[in-house]
Coordinates of C-alpha atoms and ligand atoms in Angstrom, one line a residue:
X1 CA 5.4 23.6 -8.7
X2 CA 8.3 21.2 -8.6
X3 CA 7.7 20.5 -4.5
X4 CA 4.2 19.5 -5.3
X5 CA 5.2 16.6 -7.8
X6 CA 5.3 13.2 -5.9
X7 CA 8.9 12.3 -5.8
X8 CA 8.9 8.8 -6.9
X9 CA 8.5 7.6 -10.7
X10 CA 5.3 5.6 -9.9
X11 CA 3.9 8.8 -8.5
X12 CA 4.4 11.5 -11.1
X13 CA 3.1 9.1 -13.8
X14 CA -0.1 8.3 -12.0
X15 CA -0.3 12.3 -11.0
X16 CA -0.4 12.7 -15.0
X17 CA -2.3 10.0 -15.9
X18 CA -4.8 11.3 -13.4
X19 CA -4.9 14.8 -14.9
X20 CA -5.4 13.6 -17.9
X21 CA -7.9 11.8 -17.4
X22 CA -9.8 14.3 -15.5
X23 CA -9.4 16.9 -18.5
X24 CA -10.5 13.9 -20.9
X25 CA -13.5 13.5 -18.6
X26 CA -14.3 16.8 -18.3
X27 CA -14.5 17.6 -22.1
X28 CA -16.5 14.0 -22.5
X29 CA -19.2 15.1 -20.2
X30 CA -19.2 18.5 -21.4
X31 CA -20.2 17.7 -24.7
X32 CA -23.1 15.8 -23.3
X33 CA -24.7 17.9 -21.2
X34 CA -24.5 20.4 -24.0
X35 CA -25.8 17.7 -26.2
X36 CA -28.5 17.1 -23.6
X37 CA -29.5 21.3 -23.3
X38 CA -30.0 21.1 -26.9
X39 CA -32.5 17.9 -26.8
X40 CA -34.0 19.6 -23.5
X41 CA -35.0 22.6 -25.2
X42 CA -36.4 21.1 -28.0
X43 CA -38.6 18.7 -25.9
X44 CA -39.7 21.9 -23.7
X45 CA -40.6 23.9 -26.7
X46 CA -42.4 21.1 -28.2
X47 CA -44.5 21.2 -25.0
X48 CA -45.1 24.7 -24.9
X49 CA -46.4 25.1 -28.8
X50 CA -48.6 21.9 -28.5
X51 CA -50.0 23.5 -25.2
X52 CA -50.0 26.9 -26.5
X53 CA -52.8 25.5 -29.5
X54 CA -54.4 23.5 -27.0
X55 CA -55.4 26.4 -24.7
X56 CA -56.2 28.7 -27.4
X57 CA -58.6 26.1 -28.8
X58 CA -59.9 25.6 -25.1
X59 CA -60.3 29.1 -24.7
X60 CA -62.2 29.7 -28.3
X61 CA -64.7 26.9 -27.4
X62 CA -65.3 27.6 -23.9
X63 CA -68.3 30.5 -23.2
X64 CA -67.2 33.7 -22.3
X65 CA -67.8 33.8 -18.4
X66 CA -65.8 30.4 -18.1
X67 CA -62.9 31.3 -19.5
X68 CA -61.3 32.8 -16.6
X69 CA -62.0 30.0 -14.5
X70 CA -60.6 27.3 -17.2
X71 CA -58.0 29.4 -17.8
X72 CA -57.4 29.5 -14.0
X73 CA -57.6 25.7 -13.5
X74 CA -54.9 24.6 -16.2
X75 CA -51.6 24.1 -15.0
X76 CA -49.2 25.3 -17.2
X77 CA -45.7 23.9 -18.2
X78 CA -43.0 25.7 -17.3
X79 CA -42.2 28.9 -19.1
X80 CA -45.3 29.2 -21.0
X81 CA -47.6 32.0 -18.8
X82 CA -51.2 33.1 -19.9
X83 CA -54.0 35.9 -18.6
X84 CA -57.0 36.8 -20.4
X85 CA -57.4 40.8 -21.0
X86 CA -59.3 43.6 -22.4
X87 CA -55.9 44.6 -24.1
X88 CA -53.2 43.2 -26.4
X89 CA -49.9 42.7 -24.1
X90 CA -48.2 43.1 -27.2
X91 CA -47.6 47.2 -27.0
X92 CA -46.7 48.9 -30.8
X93 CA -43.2 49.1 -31.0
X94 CA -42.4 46.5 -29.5
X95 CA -39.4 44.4 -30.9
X96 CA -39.4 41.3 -32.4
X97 CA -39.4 38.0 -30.3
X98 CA -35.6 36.7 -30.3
X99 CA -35.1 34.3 -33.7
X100 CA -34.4 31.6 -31.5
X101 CA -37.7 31.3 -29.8
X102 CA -39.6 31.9 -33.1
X103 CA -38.2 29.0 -34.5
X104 CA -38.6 26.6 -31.7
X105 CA -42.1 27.2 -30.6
X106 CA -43.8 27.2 -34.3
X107 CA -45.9 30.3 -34.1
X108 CA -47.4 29.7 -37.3
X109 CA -48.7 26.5 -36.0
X110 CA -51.5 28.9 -34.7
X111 CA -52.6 30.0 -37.7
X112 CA -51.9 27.0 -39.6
X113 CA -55.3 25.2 -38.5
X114 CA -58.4 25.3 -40.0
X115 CA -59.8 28.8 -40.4
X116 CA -62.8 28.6 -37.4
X117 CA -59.5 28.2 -35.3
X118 CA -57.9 31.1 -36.0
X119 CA -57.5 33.8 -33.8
X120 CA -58.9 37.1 -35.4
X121 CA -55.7 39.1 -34.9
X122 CA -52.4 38.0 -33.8
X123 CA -49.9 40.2 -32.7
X124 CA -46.2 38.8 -31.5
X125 CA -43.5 40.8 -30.0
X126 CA -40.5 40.2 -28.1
X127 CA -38.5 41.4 -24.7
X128 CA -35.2 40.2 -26.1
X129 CA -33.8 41.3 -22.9
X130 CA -35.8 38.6 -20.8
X131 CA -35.6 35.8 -23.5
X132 CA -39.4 36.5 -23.7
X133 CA -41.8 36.4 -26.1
X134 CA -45.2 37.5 -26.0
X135 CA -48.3 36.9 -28.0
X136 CA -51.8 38.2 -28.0
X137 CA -54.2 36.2 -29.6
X138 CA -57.5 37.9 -30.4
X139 CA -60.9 35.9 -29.7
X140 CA -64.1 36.2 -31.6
X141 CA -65.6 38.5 -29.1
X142 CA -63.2 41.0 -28.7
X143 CA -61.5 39.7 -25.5
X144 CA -57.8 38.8 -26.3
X145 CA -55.5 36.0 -24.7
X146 CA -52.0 37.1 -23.8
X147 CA -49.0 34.7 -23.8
X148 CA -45.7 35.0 -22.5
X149 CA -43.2 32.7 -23.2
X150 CA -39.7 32.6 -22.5
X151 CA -37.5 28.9 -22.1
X152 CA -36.2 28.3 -18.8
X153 CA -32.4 29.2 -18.9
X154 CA -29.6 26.2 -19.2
X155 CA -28.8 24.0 -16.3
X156 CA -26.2 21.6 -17.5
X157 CA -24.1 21.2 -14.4
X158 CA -27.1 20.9 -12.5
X159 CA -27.5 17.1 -12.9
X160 CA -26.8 14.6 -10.3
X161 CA -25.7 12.3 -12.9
X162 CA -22.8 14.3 -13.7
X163 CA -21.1 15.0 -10.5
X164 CA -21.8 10.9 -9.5
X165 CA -20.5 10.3 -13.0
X166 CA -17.7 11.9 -12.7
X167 CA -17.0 11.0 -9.1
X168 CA -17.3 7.4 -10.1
X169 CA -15.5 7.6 -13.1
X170 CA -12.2 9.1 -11.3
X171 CA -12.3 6.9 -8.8
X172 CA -12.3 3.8 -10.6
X173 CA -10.1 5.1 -13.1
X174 CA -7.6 6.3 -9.9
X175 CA -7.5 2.4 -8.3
X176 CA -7.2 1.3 -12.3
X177 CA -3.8 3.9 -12.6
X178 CA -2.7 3.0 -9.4
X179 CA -2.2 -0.5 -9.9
X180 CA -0.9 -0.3 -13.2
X181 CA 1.5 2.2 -12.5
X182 CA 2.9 0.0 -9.6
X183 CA 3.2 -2.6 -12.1
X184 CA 4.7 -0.8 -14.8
X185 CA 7.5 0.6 -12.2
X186 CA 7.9 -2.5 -10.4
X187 CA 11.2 -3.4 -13.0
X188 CA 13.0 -0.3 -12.3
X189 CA 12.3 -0.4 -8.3
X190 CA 14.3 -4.4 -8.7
X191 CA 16.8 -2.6 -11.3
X192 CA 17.7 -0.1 -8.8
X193 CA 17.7 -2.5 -5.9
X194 CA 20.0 -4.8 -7.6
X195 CA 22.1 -2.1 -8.5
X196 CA 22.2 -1.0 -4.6
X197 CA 23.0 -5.2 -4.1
X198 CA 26.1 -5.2 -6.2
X199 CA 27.2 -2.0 -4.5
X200 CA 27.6 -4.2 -1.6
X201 CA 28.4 -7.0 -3.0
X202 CA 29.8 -7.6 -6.2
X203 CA 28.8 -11.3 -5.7
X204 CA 25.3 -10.7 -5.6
X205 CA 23.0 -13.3 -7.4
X206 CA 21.9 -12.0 -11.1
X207 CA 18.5 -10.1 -11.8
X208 CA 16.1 -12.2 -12.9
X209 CA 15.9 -12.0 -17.3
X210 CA 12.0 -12.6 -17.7
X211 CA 9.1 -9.9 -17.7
X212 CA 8.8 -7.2 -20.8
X213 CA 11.1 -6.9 -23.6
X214 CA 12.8 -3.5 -22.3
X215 CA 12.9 -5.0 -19.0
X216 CA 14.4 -8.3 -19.6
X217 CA 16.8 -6.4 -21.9
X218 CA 17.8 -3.7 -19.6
X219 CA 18.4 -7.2 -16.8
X220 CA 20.4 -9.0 -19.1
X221 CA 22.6 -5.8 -19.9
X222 CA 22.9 -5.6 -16.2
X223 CA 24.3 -9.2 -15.2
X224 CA 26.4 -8.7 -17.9
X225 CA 28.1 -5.6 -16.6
X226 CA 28.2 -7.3 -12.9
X227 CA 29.8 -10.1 -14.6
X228 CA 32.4 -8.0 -16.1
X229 CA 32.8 -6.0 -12.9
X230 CA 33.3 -9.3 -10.8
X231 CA 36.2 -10.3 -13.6
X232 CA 37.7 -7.4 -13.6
X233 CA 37.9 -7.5 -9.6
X234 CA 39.2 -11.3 -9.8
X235 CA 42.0 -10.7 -12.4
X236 CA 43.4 -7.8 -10.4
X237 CA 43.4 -9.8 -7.4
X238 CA 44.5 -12.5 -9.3
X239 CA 47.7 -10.4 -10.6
X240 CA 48.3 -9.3 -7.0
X241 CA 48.7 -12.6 -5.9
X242 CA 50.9 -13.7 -9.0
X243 CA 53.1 -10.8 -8.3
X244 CA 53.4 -11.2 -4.4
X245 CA 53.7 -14.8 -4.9
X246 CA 56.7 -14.6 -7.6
X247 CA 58.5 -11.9 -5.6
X248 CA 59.3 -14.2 -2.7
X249 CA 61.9 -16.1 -4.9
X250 CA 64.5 -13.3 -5.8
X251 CA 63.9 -12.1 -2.2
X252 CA 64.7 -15.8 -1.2
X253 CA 67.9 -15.9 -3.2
X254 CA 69.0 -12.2 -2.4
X255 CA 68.7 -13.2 1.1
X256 CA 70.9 -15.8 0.6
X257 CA 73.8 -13.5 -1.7
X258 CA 73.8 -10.9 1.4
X259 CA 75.0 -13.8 3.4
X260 CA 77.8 -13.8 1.5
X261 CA 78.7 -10.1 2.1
X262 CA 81.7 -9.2 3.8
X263 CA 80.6 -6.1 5.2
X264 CA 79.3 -7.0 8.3
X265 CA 77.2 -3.4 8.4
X266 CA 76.3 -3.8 5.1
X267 CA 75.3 -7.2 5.4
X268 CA 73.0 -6.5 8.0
X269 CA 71.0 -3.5 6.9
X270 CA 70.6 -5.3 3.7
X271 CA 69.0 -8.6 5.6
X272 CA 66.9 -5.8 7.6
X273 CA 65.8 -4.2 4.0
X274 CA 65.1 -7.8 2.5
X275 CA 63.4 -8.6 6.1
X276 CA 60.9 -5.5 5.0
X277 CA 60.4 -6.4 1.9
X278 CA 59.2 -10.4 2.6
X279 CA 56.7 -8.8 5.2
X280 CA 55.3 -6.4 2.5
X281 CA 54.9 -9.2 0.0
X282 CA 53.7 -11.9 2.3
X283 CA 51.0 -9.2 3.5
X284 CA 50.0 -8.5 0.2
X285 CA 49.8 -12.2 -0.8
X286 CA 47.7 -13.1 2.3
X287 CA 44.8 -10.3 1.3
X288 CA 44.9 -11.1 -2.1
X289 CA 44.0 -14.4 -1.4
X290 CA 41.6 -13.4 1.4
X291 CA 40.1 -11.0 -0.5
X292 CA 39.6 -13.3 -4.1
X293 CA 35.9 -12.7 -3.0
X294 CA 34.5 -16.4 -2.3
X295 CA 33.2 -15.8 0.7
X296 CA 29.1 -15.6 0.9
X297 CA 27.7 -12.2 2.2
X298 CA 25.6 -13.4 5.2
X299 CA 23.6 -11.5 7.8
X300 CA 25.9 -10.8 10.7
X301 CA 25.8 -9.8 14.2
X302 CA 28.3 -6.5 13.8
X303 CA 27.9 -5.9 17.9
X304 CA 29.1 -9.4 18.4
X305 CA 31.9 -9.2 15.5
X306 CA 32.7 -5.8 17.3
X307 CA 33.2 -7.4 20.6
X308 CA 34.8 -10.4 19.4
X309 CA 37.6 -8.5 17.3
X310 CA 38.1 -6.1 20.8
X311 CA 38.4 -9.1 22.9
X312 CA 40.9 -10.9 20.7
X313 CA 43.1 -7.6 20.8
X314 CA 42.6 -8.0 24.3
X315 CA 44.3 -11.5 25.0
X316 CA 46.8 -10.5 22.5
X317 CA 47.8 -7.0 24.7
X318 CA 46.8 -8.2 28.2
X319 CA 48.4 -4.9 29.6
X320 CA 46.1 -2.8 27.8
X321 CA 42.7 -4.7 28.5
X322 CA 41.9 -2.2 30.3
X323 CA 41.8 0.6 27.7
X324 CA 39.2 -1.4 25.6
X325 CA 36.1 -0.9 25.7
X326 CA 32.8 -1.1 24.1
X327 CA 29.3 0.6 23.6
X328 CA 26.4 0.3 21.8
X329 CA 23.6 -2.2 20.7
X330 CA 23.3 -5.6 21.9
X331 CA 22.4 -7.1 18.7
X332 CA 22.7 -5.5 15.3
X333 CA 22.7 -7.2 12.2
X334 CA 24.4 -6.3 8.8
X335 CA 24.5 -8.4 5.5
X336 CA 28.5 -8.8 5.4
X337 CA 30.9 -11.1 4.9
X338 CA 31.8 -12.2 8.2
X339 CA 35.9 -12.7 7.6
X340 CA 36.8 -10.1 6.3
X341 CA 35.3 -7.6 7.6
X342 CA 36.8 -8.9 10.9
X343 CA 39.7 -8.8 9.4
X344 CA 39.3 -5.1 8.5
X345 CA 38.0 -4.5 12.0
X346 CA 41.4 -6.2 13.9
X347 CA 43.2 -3.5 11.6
X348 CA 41.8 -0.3 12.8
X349 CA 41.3 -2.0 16.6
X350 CA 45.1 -2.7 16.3
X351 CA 46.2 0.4 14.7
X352 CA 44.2 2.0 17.6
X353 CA 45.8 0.0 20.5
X354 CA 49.6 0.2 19.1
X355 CA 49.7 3.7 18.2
X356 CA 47.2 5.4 20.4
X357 CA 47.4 2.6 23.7
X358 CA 43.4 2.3 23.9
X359 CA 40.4 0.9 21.4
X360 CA 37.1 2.3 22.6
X361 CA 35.0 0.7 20.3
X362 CA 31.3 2.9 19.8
X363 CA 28.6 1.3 17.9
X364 CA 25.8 3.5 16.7
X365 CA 21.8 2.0 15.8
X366 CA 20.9 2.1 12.3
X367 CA 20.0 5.9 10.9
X368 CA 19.2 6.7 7.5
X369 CA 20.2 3.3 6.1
X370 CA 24.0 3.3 7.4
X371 CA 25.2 2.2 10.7
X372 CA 28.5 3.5 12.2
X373 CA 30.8 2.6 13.8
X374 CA 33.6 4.6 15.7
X375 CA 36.9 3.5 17.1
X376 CA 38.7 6.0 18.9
X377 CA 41.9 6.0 20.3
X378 CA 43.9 8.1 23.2
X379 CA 47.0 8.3 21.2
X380 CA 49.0 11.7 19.4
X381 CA 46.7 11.4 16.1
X382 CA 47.6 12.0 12.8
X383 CA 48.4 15.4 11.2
X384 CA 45.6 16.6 9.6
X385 CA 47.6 16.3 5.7
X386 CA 47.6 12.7 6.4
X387 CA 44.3 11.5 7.3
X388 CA 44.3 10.3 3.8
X389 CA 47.6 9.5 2.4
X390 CA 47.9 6.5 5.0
X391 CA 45.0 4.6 3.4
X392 CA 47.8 4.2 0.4
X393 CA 49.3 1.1 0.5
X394 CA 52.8 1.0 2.3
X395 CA 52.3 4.6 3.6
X396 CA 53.3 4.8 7.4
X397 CA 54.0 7.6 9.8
X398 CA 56.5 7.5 11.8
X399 CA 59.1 5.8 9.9
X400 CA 61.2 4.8 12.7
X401 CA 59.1 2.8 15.3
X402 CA 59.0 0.1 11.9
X403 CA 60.4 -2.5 13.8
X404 CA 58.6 -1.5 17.1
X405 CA 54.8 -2.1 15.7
X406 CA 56.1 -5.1 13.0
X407 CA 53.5 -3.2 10.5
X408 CA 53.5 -3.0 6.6
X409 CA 51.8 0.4 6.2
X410 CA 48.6 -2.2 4.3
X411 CA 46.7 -2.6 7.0
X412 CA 44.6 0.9 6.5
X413 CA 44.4 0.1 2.7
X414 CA 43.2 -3.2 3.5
X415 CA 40.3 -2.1 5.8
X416 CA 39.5 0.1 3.8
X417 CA 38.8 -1.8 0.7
X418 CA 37.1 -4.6 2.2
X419 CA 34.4 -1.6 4.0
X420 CA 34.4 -0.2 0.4
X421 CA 33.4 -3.7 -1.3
X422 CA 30.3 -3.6 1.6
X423 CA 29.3 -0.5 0.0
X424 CA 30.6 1.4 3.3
X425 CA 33.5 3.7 3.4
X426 CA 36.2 4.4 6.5
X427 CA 37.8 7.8 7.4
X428 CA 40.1 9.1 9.7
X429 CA 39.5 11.8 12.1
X430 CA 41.4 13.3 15.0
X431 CA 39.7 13.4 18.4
X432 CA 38.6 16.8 19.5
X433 CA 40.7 16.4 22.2
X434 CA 43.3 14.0 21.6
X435 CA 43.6 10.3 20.1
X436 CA 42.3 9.0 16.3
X437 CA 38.6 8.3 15.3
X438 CA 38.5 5.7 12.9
X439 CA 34.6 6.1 11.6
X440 CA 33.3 3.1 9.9
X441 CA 30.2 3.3 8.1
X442 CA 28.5 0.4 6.8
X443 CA 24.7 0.0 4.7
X444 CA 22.4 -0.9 7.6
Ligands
LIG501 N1 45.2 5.2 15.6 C1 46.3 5.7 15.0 N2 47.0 6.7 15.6 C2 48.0 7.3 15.0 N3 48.5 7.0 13.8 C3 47.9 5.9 13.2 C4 46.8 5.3 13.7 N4 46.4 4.4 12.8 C5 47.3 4.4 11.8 N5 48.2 5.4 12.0 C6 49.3 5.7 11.1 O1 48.9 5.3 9.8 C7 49.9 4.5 9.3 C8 49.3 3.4 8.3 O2 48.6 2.5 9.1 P1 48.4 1.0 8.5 O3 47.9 1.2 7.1 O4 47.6 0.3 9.5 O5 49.8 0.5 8.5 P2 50.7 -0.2 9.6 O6 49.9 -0.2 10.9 O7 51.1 -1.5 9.1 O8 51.9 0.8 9.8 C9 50.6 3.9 10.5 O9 51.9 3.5 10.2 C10 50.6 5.0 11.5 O10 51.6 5.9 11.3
LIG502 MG1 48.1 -1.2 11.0

């Protein structure tokens, strides 16, 4: 039942609205044609009385060796059917006609009329069976006149009328739902698309407030949670920056107590400690202030950012130019803002070339809205516990080669959040061989 229903809102309501309507119809022409058997058998029965008298007086006035060819020559309506005979048709015993029939065709009309027009004997009997009823009306010279008479059954369905009524009707009525169910979705299809925009893009413009009541309200309730969520972004940032940014002065002046340290040992491990902790702060400081969010999303070529990132890495590592490589699209455009996502893309191209010596850099067409991006390496990898812990902040691997790569363990969580405020995601995966995928996906 469920895998019949349309899937979208617009859909289901006009599928109900349809039924509906069809039931409602339905019933509405039903009672017509009902209303239009009862009107038909009155008008046929009105016929067939009024006939009935008619050919009996016919019959009574005409000379005995015309009748049969009178009788012969008269068309009769339908259901009324007539013979002349020697005998009655009306056997004894014979039940009654059904009430029904009595009391539309008016028998007593027959003998209601002035007395040289009645017949001398009138029998009636019924084949309640056949819906029939049969009357033999005697005439003066002995020779009698035998009716039967039965209403032609019911035919309500059989009416042109109806089925081109109907047609008509549920066709008209279908473009008529059609359009207004578009209509009346039309707020929640731009609800859920701006939704989708903020996803990407916590700058997004504001949803129109105009239209319905409901619908202006539920827009208005909408901008203003995006406007919270964008504050609640920029004070966080904010704070980051205040905190990085204050931090530098006691590093500042502890750097210059250790000079004052006598321990040359100790002196120097502590100047290598505070050395650590400046980078740390001055990386944090620089992507909070990249990252306050000013910058417009724009449609972007992601195969040129791609190669562009890959080529920088490449003048900056000449020796390992030859490990980078690209492939995929041409062209392909994403909505994106262009800086920092280049920024996140130098982190995982660099991550790849100084801990796995190679970037190959694969860029896949768009496929069920996302596009993705992989950036594989021919380094060790990373142990499968850790694929995630080194997206947190100041979380590195191998502790010791600090010094060698000059990283702050941010550049993962950095990436990361910037894909994330795209409404993409990054993951880790080892290489089924050997070397780090870094799979990037982004909305297409
Ligand atoms: N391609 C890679 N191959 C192996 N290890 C990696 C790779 N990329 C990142 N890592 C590990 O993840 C840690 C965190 O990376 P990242 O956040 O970029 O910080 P950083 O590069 O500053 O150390 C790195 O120190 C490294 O140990
Ligand atoms: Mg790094």
């Amino acid at each position: 039942m469920i895998r019949f229903l349309p899937s979208s809102l617009a859909g289901r309501t006009g599928l109900f609205l349809m039924i509906a309507l069809m039931i409602v119809q339905v019933a509405g022409l039903t009672i017509h044609a009902l209303d239009r058997v009862d009107l038909q058998r009155l008008v046929e029965a009105r016929e067939i009385s009024s006939r009935t008298v008619g050919l009996w007086r016919t019959m009574l006035l005409a000379p005995t060796e015309r009748r049969a060819g009178i009788l012969a020559e008269l068309d009769m309506p339908p259901g009324l059917e007539a013979e002349l005979a020697d005998w009655p048709a009306v056997r004894p015993g014979m039940p009654p006609p059904p009430p029904s029939l009595i009391r539309l065709l008016r028998v007593d009309a027959l003998i209601a009329g002035p007395a040289r027009f009645r017949p001398s004997e009138l029998l009636v009997g019924g084949r309640p069976a056949l819906g029939e009823m049969i009357a033999s009306l005697r005439l003066p010279d002995g020779e009698w006149l035998n009716l039967r008479v039965s209403l032609p059954p019911p035919r309500p369905w059989h009416s042109e009328t109806f089925l081109a009524a109907f047609v008509l009707m549920t066709f008209a009525a279908m473009i008529l739902i059609f359009w207004a169910t578009r209509r009346l979705i039309r707020p929640v299809r731009e609800l859920a698309r701006a939704a989708d925009r903020l996803g990407r893009d916590v700058n997004a413009p504001p949803m129109p407030e105009n239209g319905p009541a409901e619908v202006a309200t539920a827009a208005r309730a909408f901008n203003t949670m995006a406007a919270r969520i964008r504050r609640y972004v920029g004070d966080r940032t904010q704070m980051l920056a205040a905190m990085s940014h204050d931090l530098r002065t006691p590093i500042t002046r502890l750097r210059l107590r250790a000079e004052f340290l006598d321990d040359d040992e100790q002196r120097r491990k502590m100047l290598a400690d505070l050395d650590d902790m400046e980078a740390m702060v001055n990386a944090t400081l620089s992507f909070a202030r990249d990252d306050s969010a000013d910058e417009p999303s724009v449609w972007v070529d992601l195969a040129a950012l791609v190669r562009t990132v890959l080529d920088d890495a490449a003048d900056a590592a000449p020796d390992k130019a030859e490990n980078i490589s690209y492939a995929g699209p041409e062209r392909l455009t994403v909505r994106a803002r262009p800086l920092v996502l280049k920024r996140a893309l130098a982190n995982l191209i660099g991550n790849a070339l100084n801990y796995g010596n190679a970037a190959h850099a694969r860029l896949e067409a768009p496929h069920g809205g996302v596009v993705r991006l992989y950036i594989e390496d021919e380094g060790p990898g990373i142990p499968p516990e850790s694929l995630e812990a080194v997206f947190q902040p100041f979380r590195r691997l191998e502790t010791s080669r600090n010094r060698e790569t000059g990283g702050t363990g941010l550049g993962l969580p950095i990436a990361r959040n910037i894909i994330r405020a795209h409404g993409g995601d990054v993951v880790l995966k080892n290489g089924v061989s050997k070397g780090l995928v870094a799979v990037v996906t982004l909305p297409a």
